[in-house]
Tab-separated table of C-alpha atoms in Angstrom:
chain	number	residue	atom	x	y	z
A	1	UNK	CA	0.000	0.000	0.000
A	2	UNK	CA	1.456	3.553	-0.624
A	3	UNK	CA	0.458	6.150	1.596
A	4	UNK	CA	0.796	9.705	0.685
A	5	UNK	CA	1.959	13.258	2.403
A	6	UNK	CA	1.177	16.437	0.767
A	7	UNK	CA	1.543	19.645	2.715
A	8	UNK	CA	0.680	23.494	1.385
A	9	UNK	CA	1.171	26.659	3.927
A	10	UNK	CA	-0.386	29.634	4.433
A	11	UNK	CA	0.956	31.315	1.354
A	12	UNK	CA	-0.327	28.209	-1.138
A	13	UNK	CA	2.825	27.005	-1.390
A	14	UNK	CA	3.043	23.064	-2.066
A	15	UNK	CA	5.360	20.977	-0.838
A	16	UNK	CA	6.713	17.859	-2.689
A	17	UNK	CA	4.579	14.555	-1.999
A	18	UNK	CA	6.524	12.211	-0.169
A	19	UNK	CA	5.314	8.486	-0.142
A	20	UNK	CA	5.225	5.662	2.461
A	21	UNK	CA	5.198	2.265	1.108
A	22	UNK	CA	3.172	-0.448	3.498
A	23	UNK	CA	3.639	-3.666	3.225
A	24	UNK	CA	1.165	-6.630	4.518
A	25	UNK	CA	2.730	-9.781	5.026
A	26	UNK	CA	1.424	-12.869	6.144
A	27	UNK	CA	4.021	-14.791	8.642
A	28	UNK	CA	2.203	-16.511	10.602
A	29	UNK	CA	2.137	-20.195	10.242
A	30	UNK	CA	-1.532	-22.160	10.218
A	31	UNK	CA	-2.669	-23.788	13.722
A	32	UNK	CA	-2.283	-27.310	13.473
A	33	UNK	CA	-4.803	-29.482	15.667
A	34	UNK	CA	-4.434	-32.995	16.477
A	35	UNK	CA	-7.630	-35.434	16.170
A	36	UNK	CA	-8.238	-38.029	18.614
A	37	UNK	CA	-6.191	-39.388	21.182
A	38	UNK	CA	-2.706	-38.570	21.356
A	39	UNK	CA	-0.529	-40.849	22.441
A	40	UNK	CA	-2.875	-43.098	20.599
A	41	UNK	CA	-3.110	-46.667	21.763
A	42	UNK	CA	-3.790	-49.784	19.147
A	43	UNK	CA	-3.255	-53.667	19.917
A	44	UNK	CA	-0.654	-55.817	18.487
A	45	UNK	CA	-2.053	-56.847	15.212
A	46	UNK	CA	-5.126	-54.961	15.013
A	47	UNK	CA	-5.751	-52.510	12.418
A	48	UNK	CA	-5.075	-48.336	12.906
A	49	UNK	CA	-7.051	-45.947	11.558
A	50	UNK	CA	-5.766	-42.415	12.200
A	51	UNK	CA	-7.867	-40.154	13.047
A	52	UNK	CA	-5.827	-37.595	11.477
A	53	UNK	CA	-5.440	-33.351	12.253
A	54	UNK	CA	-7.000	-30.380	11.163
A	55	UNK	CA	-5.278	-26.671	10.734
A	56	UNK	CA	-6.545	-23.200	10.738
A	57	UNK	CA	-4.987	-20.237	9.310
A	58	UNK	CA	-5.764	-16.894	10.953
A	59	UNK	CA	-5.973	-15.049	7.732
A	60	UNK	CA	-6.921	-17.847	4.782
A	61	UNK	CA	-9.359	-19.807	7.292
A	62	UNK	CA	-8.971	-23.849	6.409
A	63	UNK	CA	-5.573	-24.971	5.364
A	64	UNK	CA	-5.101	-28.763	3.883
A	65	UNK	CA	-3.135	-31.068	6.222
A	66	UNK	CA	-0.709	-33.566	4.967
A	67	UNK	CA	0.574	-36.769	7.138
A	68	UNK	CA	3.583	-38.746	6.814
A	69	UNK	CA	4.755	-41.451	8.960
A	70	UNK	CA	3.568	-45.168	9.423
A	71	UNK	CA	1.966	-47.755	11.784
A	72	UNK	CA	3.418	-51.606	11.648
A	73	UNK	CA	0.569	-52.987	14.056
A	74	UNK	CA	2.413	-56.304	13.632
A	75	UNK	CA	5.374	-55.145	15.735
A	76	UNK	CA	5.264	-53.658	19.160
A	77	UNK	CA	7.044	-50.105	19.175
A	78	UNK	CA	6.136	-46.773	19.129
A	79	UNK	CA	5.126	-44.511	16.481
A	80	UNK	CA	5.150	-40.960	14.543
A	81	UNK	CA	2.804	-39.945	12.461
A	82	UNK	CA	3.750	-36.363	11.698
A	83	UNK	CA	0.565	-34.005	10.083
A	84	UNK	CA	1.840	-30.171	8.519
A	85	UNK	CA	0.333	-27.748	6.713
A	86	UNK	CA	1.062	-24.611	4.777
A	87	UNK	CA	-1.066	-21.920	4.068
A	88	UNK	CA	-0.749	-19.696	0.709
A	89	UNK	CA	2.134	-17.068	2.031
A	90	UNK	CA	4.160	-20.400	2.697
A	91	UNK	CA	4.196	-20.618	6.260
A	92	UNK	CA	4.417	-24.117	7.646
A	93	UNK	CA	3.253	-25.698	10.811
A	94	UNK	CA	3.743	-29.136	11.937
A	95	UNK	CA	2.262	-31.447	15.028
A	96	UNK	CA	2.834	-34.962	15.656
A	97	UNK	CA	0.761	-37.884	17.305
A	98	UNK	CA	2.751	-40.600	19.076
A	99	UNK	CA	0.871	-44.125	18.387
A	100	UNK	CA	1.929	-47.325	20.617
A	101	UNK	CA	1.473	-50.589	19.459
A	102	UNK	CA	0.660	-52.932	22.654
A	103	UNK	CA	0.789	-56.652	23.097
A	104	UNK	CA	-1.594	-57.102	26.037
A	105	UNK	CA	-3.321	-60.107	24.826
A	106	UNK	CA	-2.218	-63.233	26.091
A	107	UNK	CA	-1.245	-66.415	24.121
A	108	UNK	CA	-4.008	-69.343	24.071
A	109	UNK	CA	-3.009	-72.747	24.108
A	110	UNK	CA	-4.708	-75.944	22.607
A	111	UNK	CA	-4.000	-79.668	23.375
A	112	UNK	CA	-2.855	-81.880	21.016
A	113	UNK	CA	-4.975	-85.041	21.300
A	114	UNK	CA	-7.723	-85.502	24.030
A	115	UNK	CA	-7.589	-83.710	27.457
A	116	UNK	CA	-8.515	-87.249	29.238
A	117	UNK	CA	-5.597	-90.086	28.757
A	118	UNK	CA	-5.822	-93.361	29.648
A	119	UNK	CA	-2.742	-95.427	29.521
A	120	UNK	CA	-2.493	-99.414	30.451
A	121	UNK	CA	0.072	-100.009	33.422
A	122	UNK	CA	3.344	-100.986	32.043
A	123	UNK	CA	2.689	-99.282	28.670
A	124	UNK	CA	4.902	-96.392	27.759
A	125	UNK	CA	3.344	-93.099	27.440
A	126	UNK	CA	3.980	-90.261	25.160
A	127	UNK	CA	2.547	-87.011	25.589
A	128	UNK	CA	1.183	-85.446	22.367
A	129	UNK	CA	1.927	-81.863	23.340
A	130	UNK	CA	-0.142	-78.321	23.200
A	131	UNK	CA	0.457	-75.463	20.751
A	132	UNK	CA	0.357	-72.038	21.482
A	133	UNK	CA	-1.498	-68.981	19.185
A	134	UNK	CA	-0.135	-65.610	19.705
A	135	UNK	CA	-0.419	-62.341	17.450
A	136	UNK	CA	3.584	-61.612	18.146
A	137	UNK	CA	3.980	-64.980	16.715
A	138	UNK	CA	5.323	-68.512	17.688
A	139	UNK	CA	5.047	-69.486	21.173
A	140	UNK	CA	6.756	-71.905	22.844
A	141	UNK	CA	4.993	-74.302	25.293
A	142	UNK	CA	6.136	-75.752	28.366
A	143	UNK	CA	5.151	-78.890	30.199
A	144	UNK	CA	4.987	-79.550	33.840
A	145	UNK	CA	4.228	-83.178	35.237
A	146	UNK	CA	5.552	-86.736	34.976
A	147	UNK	CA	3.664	-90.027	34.232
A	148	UNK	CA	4.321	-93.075	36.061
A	149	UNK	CA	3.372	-96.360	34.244
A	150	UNK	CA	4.645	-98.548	36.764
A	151	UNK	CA	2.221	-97.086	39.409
A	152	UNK	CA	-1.307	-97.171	38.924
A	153	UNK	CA	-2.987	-93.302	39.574
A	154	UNK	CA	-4.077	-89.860	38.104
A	155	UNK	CA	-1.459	-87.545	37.087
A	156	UNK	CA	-1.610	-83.909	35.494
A	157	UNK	CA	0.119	-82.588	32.645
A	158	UNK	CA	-0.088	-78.394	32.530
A	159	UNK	CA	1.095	-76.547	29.727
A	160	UNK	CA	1.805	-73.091	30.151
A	161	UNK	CA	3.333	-70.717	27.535
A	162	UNK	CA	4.418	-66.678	28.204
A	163	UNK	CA	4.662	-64.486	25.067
A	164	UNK	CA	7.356	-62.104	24.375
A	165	UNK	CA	5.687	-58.762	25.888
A	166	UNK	CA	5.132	-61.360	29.517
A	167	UNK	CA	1.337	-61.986	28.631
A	168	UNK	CA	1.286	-65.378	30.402
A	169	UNK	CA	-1.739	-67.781	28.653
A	170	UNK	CA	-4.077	-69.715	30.887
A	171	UNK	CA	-2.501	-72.948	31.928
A	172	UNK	CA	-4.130	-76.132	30.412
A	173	UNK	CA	-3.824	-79.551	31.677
A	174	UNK	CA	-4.327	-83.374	30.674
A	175	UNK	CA	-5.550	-85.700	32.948
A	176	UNK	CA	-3.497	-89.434	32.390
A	177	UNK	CA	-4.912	-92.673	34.606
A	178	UNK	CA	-2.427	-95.205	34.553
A	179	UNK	CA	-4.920	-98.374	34.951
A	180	UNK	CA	-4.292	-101.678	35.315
A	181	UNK	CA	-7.094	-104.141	33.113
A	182	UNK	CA	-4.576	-106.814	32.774
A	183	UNK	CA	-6.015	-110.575	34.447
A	184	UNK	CA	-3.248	-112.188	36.342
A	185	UNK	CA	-1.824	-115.277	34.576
């Protein structure tokens, strides 16, 4: 903008016209606005949906919002999903959500072969194990018991298993009777 300055005294004399140049800038960046939660929480191997940001700009009103960053809800970590935006004078603004991927789910574990064993006295047993299911992945699973085929009697088997975030899976356990149906000779 050009302002003006003209001055004329008493006798009609006129001075020279000075000018002022004014200039309007725009500096000032757009207000960038996280949605949702932030940290954000999501659950090893679920799916994320962002819930992204909106910005303002104090003299151009809504300003487009860009994100860049990416969630691997497959591995447990945390997160950056980074949202900016930049208005038409080229000011840029920037805010950032932190997203944590969480194993809190613990493993489950399923016999292999019946729950309910019932093995001849004498015979030799073999257990036929339990797997374990986990979203972080393979899970080992331990066993906890002995069988004793020379004594007749109940005995347990429990399997337990413990994933690699410490989510410990409810302990399962076969029951094995050693029984003795053999007549004398």
């Amino acid at each position: 903008y050009t302002i003006t300055y003209s001055a004329t005294d008493a006798s009609g004399n006129a001075a020279t016209q000075v000018t002022r140049t004014v200039t309007v800038v725009d500096t000032t960046a757009p207000i960038v606005v996280v949605t949702g939660d932030n940290p954000a929480t999501v659950e090893l191997g679920s799916t994320y949906v962002d819930a992204g940001a909106t910005a303002m700009d104090a003299f151009h009103g809504d300003t487009n919002v860009v994100s860049s960053g990416t969630v691997d809800t497959s591995t447990v970590g945390t997160y950056t999903i980074t949202y900016s935006a930049t208005d038409i004078d080229n000011n840029t603004a920037t805010a950032s959500r932190t997203v944590n991927v969480v194993d809190t789910t613990s493993p489950v574990i399923t016999l292999t072969g019946d729950a309910s064993v019932t093995v001849e006295l004498g015979d030799t047993y073999t257990d036929a194990g339990a797997t374990a299911t986990d979203a972080s992945g393979a899970i080992t699973v331990t066993s906890s018991g002995t069988v004793d085929t020379a004594t007749v009697g109940t005995y347990t088997i429990t399997y337990s298993a413990t994933d690699a975030s410490g989510n410990a899976a409810t302990q399962v356990t076969r029951t094995v009777t050693v029984v003795d149906t053999t007549a004398p000779v």
